[in-house]
Coordinates of C-alpha atoms and ligand atoms in Angstrom, one line a residue:
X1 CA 0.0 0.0 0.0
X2 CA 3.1 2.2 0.2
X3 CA 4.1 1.5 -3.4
X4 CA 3.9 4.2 -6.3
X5 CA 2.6 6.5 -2.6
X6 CA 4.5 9.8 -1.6
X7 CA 5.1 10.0 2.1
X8 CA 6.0 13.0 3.6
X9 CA 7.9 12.7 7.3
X10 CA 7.7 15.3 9.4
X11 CA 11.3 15.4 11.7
X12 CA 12.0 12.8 10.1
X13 CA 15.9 13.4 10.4
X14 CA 15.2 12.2 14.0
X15 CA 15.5 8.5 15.5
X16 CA 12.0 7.6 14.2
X17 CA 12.1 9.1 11.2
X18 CA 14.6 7.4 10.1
X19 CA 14.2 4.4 10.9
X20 CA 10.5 4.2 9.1
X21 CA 12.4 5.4 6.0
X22 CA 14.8 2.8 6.1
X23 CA 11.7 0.3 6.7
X24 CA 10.0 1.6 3.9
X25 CA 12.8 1.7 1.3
X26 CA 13.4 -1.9 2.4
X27 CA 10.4 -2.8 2.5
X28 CA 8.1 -0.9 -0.6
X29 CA 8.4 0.8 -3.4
X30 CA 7.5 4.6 -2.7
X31 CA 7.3 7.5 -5.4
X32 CA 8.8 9.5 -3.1
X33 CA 9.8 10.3 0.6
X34 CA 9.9 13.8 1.6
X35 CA 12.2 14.4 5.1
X36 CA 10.8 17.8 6.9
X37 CA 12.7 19.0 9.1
X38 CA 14.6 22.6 10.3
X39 CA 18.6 21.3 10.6
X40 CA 20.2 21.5 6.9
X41 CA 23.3 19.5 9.1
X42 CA 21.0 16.5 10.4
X43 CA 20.0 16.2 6.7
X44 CA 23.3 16.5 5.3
X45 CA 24.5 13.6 7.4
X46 CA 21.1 11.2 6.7
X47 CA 21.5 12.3 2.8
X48 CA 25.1 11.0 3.3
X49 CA 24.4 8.0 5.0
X50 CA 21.2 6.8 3.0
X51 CA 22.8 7.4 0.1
X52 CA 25.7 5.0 0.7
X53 CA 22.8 2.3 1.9
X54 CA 20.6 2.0 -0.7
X55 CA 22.2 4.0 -3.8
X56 CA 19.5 2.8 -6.3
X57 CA 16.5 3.9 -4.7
X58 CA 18.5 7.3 -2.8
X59 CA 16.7 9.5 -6.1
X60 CA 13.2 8.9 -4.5
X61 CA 14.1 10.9 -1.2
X62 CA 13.3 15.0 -0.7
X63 CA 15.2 16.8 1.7
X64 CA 13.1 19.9 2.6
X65 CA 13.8 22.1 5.3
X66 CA 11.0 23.9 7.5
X67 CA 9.3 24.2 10.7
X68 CA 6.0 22.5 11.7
X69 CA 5.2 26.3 13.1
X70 CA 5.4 27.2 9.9
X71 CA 2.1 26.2 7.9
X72 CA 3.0 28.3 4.7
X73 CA 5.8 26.1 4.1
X74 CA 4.1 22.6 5.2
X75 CA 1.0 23.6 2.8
X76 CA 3.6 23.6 -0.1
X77 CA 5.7 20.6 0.8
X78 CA 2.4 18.3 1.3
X79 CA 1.1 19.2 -2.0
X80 CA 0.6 16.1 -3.7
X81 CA 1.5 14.3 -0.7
X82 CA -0.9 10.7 0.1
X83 CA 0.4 10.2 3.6
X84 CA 1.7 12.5 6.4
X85 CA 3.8 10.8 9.5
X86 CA 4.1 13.4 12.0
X87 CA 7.1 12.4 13.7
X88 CA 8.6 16.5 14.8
X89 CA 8.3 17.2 18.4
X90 CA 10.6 18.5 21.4
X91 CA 10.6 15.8 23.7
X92 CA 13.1 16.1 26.2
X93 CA 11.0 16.3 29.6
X94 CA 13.0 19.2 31.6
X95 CA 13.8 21.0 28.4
X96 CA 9.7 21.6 27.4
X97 CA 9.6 22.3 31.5
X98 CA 11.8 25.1 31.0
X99 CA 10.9 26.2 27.5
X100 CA 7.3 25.8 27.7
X101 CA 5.8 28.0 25.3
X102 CA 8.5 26.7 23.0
X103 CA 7.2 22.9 23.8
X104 CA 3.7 24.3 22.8
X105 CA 4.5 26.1 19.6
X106 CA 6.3 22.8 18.1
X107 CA 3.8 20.4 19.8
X108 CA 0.6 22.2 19.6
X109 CA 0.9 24.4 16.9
X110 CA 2.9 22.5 15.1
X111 CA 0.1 19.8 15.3
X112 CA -2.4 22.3 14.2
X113 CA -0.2 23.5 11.0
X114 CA 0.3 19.4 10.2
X115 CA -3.9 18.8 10.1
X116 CA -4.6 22.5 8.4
X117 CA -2.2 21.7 5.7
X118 CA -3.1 18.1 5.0
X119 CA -6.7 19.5 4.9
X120 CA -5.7 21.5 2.5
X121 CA -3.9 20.3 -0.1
X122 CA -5.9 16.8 -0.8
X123 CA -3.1 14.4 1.6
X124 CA -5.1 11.0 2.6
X125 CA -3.7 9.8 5.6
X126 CA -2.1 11.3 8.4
X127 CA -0.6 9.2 11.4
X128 CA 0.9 11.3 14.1
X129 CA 3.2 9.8 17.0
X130 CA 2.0 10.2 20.6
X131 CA 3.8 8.8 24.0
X132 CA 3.1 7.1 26.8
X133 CA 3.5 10.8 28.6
X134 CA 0.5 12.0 27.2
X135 CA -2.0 9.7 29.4
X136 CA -2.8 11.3 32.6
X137 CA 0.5 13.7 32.0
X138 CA 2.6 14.8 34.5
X139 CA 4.5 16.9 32.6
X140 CA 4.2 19.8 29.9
X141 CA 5.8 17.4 27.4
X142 CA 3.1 14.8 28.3
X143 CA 0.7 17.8 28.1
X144 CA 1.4 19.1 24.8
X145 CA 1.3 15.7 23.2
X146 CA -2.4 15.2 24.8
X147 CA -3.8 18.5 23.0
X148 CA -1.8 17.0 20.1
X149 CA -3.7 14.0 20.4
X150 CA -7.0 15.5 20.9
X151 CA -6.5 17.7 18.2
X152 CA -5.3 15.1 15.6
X153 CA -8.6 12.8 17.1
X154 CA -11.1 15.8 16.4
X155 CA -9.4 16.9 12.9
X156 CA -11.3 13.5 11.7
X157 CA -14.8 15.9 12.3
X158 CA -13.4 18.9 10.0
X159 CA -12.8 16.1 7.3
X160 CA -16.2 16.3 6.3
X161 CA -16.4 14.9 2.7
X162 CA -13.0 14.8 2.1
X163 CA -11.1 11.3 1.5
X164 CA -8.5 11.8 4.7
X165 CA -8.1 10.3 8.1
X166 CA -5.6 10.7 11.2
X167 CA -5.1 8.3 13.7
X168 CA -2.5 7.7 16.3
X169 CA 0.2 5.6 17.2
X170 CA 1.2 5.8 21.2
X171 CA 4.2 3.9 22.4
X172 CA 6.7 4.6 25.1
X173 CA 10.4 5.0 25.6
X174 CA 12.2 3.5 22.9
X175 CA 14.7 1.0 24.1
X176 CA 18.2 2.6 24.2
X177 CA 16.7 6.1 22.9
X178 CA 18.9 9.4 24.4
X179 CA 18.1 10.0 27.9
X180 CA 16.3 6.9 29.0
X181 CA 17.8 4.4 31.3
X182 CA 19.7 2.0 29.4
X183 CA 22.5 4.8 28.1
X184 CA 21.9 5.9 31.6
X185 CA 23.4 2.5 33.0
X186 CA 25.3 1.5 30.0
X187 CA 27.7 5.3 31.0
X188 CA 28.0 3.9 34.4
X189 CA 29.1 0.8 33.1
X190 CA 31.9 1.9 31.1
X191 CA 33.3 4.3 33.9
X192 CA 33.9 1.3 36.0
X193 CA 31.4 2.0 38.7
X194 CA 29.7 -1.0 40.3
X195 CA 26.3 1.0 41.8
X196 CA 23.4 1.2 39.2
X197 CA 21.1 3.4 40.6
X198 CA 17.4 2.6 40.9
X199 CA 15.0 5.4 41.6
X200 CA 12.3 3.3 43.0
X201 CA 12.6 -0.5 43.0
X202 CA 8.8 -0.9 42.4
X203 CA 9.7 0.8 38.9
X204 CA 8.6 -0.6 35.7
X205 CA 8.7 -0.1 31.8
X206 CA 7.4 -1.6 28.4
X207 CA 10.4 -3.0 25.9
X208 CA 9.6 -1.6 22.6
X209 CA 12.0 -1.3 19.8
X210 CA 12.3 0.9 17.3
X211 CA 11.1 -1.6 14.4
X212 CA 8.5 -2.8 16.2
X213 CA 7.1 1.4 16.4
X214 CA 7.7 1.4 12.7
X215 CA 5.8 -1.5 12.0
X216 CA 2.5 -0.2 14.2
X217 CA 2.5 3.2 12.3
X218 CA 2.3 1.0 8.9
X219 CA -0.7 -0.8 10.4
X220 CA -2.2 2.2 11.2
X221 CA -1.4 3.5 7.8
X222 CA -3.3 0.2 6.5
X223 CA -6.0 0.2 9.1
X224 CA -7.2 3.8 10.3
X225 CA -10.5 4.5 9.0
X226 CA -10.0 7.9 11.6
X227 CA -9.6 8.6 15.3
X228 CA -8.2 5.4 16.5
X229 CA -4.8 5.1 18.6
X230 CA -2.9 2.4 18.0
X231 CA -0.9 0.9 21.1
X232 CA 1.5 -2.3 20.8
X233 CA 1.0 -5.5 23.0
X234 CA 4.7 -5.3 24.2
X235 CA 7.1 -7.4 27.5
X236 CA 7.5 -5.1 30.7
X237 CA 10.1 -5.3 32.6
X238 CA 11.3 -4.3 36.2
X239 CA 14.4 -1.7 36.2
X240 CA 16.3 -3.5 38.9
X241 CA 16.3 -7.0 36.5
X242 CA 17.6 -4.3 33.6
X243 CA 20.7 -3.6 36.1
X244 CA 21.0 -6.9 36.6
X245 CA 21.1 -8.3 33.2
X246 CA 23.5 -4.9 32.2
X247 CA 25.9 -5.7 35.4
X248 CA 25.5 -9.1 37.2
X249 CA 25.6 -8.1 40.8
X250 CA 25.6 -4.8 41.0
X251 CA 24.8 -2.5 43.7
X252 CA 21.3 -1.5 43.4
X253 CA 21.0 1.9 45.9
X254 CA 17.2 3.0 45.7
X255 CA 17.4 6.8 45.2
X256 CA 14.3 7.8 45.1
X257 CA 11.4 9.0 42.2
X258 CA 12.7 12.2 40.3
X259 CA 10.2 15.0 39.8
X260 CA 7.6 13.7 37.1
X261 CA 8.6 10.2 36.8
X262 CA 6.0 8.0 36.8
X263 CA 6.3 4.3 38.4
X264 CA 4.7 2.6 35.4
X265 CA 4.2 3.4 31.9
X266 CA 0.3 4.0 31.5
X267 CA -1.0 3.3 27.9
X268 CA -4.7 2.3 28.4
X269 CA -6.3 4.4 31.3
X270 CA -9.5 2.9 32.9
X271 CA -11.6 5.9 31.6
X272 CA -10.0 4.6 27.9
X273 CA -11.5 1.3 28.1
X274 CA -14.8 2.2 27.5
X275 CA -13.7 2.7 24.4
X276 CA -10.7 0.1 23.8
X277 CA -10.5 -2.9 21.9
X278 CA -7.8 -5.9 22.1
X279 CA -6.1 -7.1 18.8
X280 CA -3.6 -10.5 18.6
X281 CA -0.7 -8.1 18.8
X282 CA -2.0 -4.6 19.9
X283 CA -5.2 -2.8 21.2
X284 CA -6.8 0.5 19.5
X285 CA -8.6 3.1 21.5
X286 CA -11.8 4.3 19.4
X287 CA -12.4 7.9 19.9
X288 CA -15.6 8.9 22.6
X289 CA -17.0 11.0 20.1
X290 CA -18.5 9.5 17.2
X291 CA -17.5 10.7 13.9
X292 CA -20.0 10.0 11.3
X293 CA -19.0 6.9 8.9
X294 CA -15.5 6.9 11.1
X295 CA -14.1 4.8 13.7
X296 CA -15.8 1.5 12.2
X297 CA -14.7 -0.7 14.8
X298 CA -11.9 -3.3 12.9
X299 CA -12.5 -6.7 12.5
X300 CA -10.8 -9.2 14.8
X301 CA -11.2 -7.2 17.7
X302 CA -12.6 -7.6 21.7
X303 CA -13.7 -5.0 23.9
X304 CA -12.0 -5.3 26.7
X305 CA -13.5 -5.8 29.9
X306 CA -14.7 -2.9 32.2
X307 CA -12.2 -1.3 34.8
X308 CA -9.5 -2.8 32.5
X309 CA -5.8 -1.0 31.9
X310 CA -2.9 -1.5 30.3
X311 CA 0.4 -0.1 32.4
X312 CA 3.9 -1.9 32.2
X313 CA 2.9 -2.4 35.8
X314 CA 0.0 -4.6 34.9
X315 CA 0.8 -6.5 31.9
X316 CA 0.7 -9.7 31.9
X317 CA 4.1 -10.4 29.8
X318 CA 7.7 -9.7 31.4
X319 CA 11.0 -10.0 30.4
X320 CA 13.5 -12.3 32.3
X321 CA 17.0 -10.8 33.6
X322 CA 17.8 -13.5 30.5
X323 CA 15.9 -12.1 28.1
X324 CA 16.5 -8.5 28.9
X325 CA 20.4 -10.2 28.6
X326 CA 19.8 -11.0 25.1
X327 CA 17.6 -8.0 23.5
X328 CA 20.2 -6.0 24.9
X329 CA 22.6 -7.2 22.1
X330 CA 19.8 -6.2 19.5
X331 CA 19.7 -2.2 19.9
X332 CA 21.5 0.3 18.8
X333 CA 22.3 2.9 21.8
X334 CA 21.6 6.4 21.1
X335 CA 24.3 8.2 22.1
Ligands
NAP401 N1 12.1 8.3 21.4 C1 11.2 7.8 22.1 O1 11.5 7.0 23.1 C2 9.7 8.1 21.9 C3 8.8 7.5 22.7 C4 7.4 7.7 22.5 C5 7.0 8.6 21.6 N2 8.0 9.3 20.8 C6 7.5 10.3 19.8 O2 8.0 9.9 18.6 C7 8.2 11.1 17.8 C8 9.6 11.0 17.2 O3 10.6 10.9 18.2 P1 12.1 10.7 17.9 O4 12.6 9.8 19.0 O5 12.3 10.3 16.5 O6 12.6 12.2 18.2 P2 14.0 12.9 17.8 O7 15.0 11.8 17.5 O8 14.3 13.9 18.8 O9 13.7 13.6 16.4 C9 12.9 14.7 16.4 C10 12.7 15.2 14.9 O10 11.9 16.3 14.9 C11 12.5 17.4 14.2 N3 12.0 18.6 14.7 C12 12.0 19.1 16.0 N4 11.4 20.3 16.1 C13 10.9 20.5 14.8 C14 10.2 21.6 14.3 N5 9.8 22.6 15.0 N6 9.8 21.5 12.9 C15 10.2 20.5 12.2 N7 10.9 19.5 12.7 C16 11.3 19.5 14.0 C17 14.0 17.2 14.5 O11 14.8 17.7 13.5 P3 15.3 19.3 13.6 O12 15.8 19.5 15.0 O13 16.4 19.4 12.5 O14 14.1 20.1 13.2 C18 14.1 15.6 14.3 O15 14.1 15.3 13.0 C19 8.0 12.3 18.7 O16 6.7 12.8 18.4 C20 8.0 11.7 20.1 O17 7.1 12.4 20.9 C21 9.3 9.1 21.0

């Protein structure tokens, strides 16, 4: 469904980004893939690098620099766009906390700009990328990504006749991405020091990789019919069995939760499951409102049960200090 399709990737210099256009060149055979993002140097240096891995199909990317505050510009690169992934977004937690009108003119407005211009310029399908922050936020980043949300949900009701959707694809920290825990450890490591610190010892996360986000924003792409968001069925696992798998016996010292950190990663909130259906290998959350002719529930699905939630504190699949072991070898740290 990708082939003979032009995609357009907003910040899609960034970890994501690039990653889906590896997928896709890999995988499909696009018209084109149009990168949008501000830093002619990130671009530069993914020009250089895709170019060397896949030289024949290198002709079908765009490089186009501009700001998702910027609507002029995004109006003219998504003409004769089919599908939008909106991947931009600051989203470092105590930079949006001390920049916060910043966090919401990228976040916010820069959602706003993405749906205006797909609206206008005849674009089909939009899938933007949400977080685990954005359920029952704690923290301006979180908050900015739930207006994004909303307002990508409720963009499906200015549609009207017009053959275009947007949906969502939430997952949480990336395995290895800048600034989570594993780099956190893995720099201990390498120093010599034999204490991993653990904030909270009840403290628990999802495993997701990279791929596996990819390959929920192309079922999305496939799927949406408008408003849904998407969440992979994905391992947990408990931080103090990461330290253990990164350094057999360390020192654990419990230093207690940082500001805004929460103790499990919450994907499906109670109040969502109303709405929430379970999939063989993800659930979707309908929107509440109804749009007309929208939000067809997809086949193969099962509401879930009342009161139910999906946290990497409840799930019912974890990861073994064994298992964490060997996906270790699999990622790529972000450094
Ligand atoms: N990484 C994770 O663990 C994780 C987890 C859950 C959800 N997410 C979500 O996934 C998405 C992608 O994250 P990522 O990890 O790929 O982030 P990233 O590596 O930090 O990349 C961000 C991208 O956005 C671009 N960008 C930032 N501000 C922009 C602006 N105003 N206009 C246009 N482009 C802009 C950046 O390039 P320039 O700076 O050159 O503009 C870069 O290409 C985000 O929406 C994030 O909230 C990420």
């Amino acid at each position: 469904m990708l082939n003979n399709k032009v995609i357009l990737v907003t910040g899609g210099t960034g970890s994501f980004g690039k990653a889906f256009t590896k997928y896709v060149l890999t995988n499909y055979d696009p018209k084109k893939i149009i990168i949008y993002s501000r830093d002619e140097f990130k671009q530069f240096i993914m020009q250089n690098d895709f170019k060397k891995e896949f030289p024949d199909k290198f002709s079908k990317l765009r490089f186009f620099i501009g700001d998702v505050r910027d609507r002029e510009r995004l109006t003219r690169a998504m003409e004769g766009v089919d599908y939008v992934i909106h991947a931009a977004a600051l989203k470092q937690v105590p930079a949006c906390e001390y920049n916060p009108a910043e966090a919401i003119k990228t976040n916010i407005h820069g959602a706003m700009n993405v749906i205006d211009a797909a609206l206008d310029t005849g674009v089909k399908k939009v899938v933007a990328l949400s977080t685990d922050k954005a359920v029952n936020p704690v923290n301006l980043y979180g908050g900015t990504k739930l207006v994004s949300d909303k307002l990508f949900i409720a963009a499906n009701a200015y549609a009207g006749s017009k053959d275009i959707n947007f949906s969502i694809v939430r997952y949480g920290n990336v395995a290895g991405s800048r600034g989570s825990v594993i780099p956190f450890f893995y720099d201990k490591i390498q120093k010599g020091e034999k204490d991993l610190p653990i904030t909270d010892y009840r403290m628990t996360r999802f495993w997701i990789s990279l791929q596996q986000g990819v390959e929920l924003v192309i079922k999305a792409l496939k799927d949406a019919k408008g408003g849904e968001t998407f969440i992979s069925k994905i391992p947990s696992f408990k931080i103090t069995d990461l330290a253990e798998a990164m350094l057999p016996g360390c020192n654990k010292p419990e230093v207690g939760i940082r500001e805004g950190e929460k103790l499990h990663e919450i994907m499906v909130t109670v109040e969502d499951s109303m709405t929430t259906y379970e999939y063989d290998k993800h659930f979707i959350v309908y929107p509440q409102m109804v749009f007309q002719e929208r939000a067809t529930v997809l086949p193969g699905g099962k509401k879930v049960p009342e009161g139910f939630s999906y946290s990497s504190g409840n799930n019912t699949e974890w990861l073994t200090v064994e298992e964490i072991r060997e996906l270790l070898k699999t990622i790529d740290l972000e450094k």
